[in-house]
Coordinates of C-alpha atoms in Angstrom, one line a residue:
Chain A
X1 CA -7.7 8.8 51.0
X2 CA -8.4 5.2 50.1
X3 CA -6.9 2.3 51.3
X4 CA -4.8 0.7 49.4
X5 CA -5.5 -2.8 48.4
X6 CA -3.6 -6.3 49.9
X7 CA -4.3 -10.1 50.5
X8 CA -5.7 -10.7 54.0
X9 CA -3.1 -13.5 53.8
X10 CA -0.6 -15.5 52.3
X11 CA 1.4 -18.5 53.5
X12 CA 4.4 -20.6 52.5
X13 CA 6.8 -23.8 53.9
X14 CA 10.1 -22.5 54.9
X15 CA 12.5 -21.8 52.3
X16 CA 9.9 -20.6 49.6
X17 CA 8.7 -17.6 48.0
X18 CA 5.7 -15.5 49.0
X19 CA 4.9 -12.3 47.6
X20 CA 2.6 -9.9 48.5
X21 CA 0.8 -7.2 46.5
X22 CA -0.5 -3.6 46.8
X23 CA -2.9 -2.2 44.7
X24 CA -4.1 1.4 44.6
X25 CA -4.8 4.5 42.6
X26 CA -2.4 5.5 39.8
X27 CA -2.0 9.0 42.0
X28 CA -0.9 7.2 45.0
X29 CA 0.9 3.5 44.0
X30 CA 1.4 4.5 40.9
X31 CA 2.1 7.8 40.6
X32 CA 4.5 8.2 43.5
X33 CA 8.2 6.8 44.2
X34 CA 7.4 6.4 47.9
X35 CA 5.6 3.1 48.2
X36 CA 7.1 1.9 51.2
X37 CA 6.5 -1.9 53.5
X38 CA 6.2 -2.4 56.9
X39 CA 6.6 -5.6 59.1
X40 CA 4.9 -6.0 62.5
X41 CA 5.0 -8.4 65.0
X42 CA 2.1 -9.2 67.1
X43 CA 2.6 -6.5 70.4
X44 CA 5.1 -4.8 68.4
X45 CA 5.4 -1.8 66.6
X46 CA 5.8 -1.6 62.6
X47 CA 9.7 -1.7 61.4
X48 CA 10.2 -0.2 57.7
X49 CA 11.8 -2.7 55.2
X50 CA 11.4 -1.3 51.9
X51 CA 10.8 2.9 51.4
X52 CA 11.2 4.1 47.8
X53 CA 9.6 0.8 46.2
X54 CA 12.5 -0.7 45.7
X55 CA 15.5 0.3 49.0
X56 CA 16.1 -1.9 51.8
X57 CA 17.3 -0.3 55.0
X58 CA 21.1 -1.5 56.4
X59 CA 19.7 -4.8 58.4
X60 CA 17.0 -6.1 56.7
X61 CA 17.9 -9.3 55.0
X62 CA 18.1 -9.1 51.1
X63 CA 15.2 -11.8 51.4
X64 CA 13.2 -9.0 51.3
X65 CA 12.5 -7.2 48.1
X66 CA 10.2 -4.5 46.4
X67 CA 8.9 -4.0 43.3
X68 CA 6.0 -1.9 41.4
X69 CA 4.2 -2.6 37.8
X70 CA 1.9 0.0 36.6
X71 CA -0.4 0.8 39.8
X72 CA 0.5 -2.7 41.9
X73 CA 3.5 -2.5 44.5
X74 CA 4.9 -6.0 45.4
X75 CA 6.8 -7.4 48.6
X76 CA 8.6 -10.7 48.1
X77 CA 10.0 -12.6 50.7
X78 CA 12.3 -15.2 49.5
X79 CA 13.7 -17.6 51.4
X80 CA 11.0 -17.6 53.9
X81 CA 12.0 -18.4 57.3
X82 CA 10.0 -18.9 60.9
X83 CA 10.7 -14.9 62.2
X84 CA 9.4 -13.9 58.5
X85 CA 5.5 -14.9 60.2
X86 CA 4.4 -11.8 60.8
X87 CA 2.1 -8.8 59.6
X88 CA 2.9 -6.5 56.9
X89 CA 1.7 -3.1 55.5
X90 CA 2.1 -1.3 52.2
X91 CA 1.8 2.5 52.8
X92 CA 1.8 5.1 50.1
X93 CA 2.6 9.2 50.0
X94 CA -0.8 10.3 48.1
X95 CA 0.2 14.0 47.9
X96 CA -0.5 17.4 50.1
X97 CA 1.4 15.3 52.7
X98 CA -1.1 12.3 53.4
X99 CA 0.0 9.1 53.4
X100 CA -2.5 6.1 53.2
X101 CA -1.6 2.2 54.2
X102 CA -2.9 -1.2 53.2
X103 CA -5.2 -3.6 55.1
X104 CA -2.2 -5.9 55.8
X105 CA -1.2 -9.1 55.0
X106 CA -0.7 -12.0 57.4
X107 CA 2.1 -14.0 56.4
X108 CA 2.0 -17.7 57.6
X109 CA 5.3 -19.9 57.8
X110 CA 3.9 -23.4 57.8
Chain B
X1 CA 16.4 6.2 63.4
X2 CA 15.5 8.1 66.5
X3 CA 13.7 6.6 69.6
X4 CA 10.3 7.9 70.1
X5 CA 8.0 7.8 73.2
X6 CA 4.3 8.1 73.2
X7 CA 2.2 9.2 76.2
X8 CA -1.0 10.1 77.3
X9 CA -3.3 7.0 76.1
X10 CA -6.1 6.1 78.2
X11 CA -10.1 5.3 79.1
X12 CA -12.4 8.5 78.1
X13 CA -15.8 8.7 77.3
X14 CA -17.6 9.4 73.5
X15 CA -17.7 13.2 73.3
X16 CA -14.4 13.8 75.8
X17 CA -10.7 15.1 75.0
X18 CA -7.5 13.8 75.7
X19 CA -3.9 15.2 75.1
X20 CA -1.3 12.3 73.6
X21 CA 1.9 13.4 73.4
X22 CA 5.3 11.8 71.5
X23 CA 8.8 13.0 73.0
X24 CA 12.4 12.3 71.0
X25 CA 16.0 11.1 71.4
X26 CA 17.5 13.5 69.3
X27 CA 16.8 16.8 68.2
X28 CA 14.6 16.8 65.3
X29 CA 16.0 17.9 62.1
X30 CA 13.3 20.8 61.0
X31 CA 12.3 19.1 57.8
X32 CA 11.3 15.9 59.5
X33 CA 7.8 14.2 58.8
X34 CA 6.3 14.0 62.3
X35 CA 3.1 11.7 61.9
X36 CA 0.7 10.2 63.6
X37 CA -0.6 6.0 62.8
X38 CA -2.9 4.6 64.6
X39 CA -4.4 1.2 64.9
X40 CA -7.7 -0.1 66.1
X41 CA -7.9 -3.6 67.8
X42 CA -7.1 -6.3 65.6
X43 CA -7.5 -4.0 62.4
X44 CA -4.5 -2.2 60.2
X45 CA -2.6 1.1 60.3
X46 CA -4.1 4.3 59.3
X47 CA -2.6 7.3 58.8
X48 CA -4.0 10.2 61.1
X49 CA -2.0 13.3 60.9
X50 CA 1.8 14.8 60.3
X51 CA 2.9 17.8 61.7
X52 CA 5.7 20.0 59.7
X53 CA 8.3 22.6 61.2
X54 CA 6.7 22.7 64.1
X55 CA 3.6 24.6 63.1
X56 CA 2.2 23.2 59.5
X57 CA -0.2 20.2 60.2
X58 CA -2.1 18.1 58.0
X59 CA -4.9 15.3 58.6
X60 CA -7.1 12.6 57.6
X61 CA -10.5 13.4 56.6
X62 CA -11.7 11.0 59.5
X63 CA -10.3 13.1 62.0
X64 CA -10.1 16.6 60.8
X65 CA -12.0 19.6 62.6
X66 CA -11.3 17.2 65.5
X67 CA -8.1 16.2 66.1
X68 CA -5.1 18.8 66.0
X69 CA -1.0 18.2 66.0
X70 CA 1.6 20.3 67.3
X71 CA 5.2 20.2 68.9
X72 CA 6.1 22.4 71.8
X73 CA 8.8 25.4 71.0
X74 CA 12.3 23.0 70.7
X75 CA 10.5 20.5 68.6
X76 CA 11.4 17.7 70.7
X77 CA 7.7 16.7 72.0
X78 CA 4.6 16.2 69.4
X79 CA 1.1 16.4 70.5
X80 CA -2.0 15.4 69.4
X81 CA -5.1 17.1 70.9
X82 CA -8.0 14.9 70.2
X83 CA -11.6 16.6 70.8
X84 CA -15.3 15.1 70.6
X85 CA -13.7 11.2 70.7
X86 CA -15.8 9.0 69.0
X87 CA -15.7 5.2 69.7
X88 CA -14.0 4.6 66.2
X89 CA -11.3 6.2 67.4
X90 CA -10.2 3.4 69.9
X91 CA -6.9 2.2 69.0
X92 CA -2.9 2.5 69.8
X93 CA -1.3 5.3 68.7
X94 CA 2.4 5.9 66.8
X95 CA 4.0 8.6 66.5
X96 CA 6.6 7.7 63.8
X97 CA 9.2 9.7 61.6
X98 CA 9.6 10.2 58.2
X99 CA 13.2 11.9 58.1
X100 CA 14.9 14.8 56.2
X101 CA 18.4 14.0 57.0
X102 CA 19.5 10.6 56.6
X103 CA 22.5 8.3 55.7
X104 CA 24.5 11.6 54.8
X105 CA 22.1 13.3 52.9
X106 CA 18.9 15.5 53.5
X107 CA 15.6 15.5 51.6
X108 CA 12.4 14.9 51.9
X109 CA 11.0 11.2 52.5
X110 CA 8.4 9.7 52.7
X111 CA 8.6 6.5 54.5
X112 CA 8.9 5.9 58.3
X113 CA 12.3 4.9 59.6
X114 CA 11.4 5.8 63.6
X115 CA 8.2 4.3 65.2
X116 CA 7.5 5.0 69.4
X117 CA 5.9 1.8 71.0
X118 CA 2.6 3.3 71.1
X119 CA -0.2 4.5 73.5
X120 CA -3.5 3.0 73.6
X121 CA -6.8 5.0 73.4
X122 CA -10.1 3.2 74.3
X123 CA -13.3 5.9 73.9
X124 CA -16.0 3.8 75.7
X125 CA -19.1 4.6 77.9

């Protein structure tokens, strides 16, 4: 049950791109269709938005998308805006129902 | 989604127990993903244990033989017994969902669509 692997932190000027990457094993990133991001605000609790690599739940801005190459998952914001400053997790299903997260990133809006 | 609310979080000593427990809006669908993340002071989240159907649990190697997850009989509260706390284990705890019936359809995911707002465990001396 590794961790999977992120950038302690990335930062852009409003309006830019920032992406953000996840890098595991090839049983749990790459292997599985449920790489999934989560966004938290300090004193708040995570809020999905992205599950299956790639779907964004109803309400979260198509700003945010997913993506995976070989064994690295990616979240890109586009379009980054103030209320995008935030944490965010990648979390993986690694089999025999276990799931294992990232580090986290901190994104900063300058 | 489905609100969750966690319970049970507070001071205990290294070596001592203490019951958290996770209640639900809505009557939980009996394929649901009923997990347990937590998250220590200032670090990430880690994934600490899903219960299934009410009686199938699973767990992370950190806290297995140690902690154990359960729902009462109408599935509507989750429980986590945690036994011979260690320090380490200071952090908040979710309870969060992965669902089996969802815009229309029911499967198993693998994502978590429902967090609680979290209890907060501190194991100190």
């Amino acid at each position: 049950q590794s961790a999977l692997t992120q950038p302690r932190s990335v930062s852009g000027s409003p309006g830019q791109s920032v992406t953000i990457s996840c890098t595991g094993t090839s049983s749990a990133t790459g292997g599985y269709n449920s790489v999934s991001w989560y966004q938290q605000h300090p004193g708040k609790a995570p809020k999905v938005i992205i599950y299956d690599v790639i779907k964004r739940p109803s309400g979260v801005p198509d700003r945010f998308s997913g993506s995976r190459s070989g064994n690295t998952a990616s979240l890109t914001i586009s379009g980054l805006q103030a209320e995008d400053e935030a944490d965010y997790f990648c979390c993986s299903y690694a089999g025999m129902y276990t799931w294992v997260f990232g580090g986290g990133t901190k994104v900063t809006v300058l | 989604e489905v609100q969750l609310v966690e319970s049970g979080g507070g001071l205990i000593q290294p070596g001592g127990s203490l019951r958290l427990s996770c209640t639900t809006s809505a009557f939980p669908v009996s394929g649901d993903y009923m997990s347990w993340v937590r998250q220590a002071p200032g670090k990430g989240l880690e994934w600490v244990s899903m219960v299934y159907r009410g009686t199938t649990a699973y767990y992370a190697d950190s806290v297995k033989g140690r902690f154990t997850a359960s729902t009462d009989n109408s599935q509507t509260t989750i429980y986590l017994q945690m036994n011979n706390l260690r320090v380490d284990d200071t952090a908040v705890y979710y309870c969060a969902r992965a669902p089996y019936c969802t815009g229309g359809s029911c499967y198993s995911r693998y994502y978590f669509d429902s967090w609680g707002q979290g209890t907060l465990v501190t194991v100190s001396s």
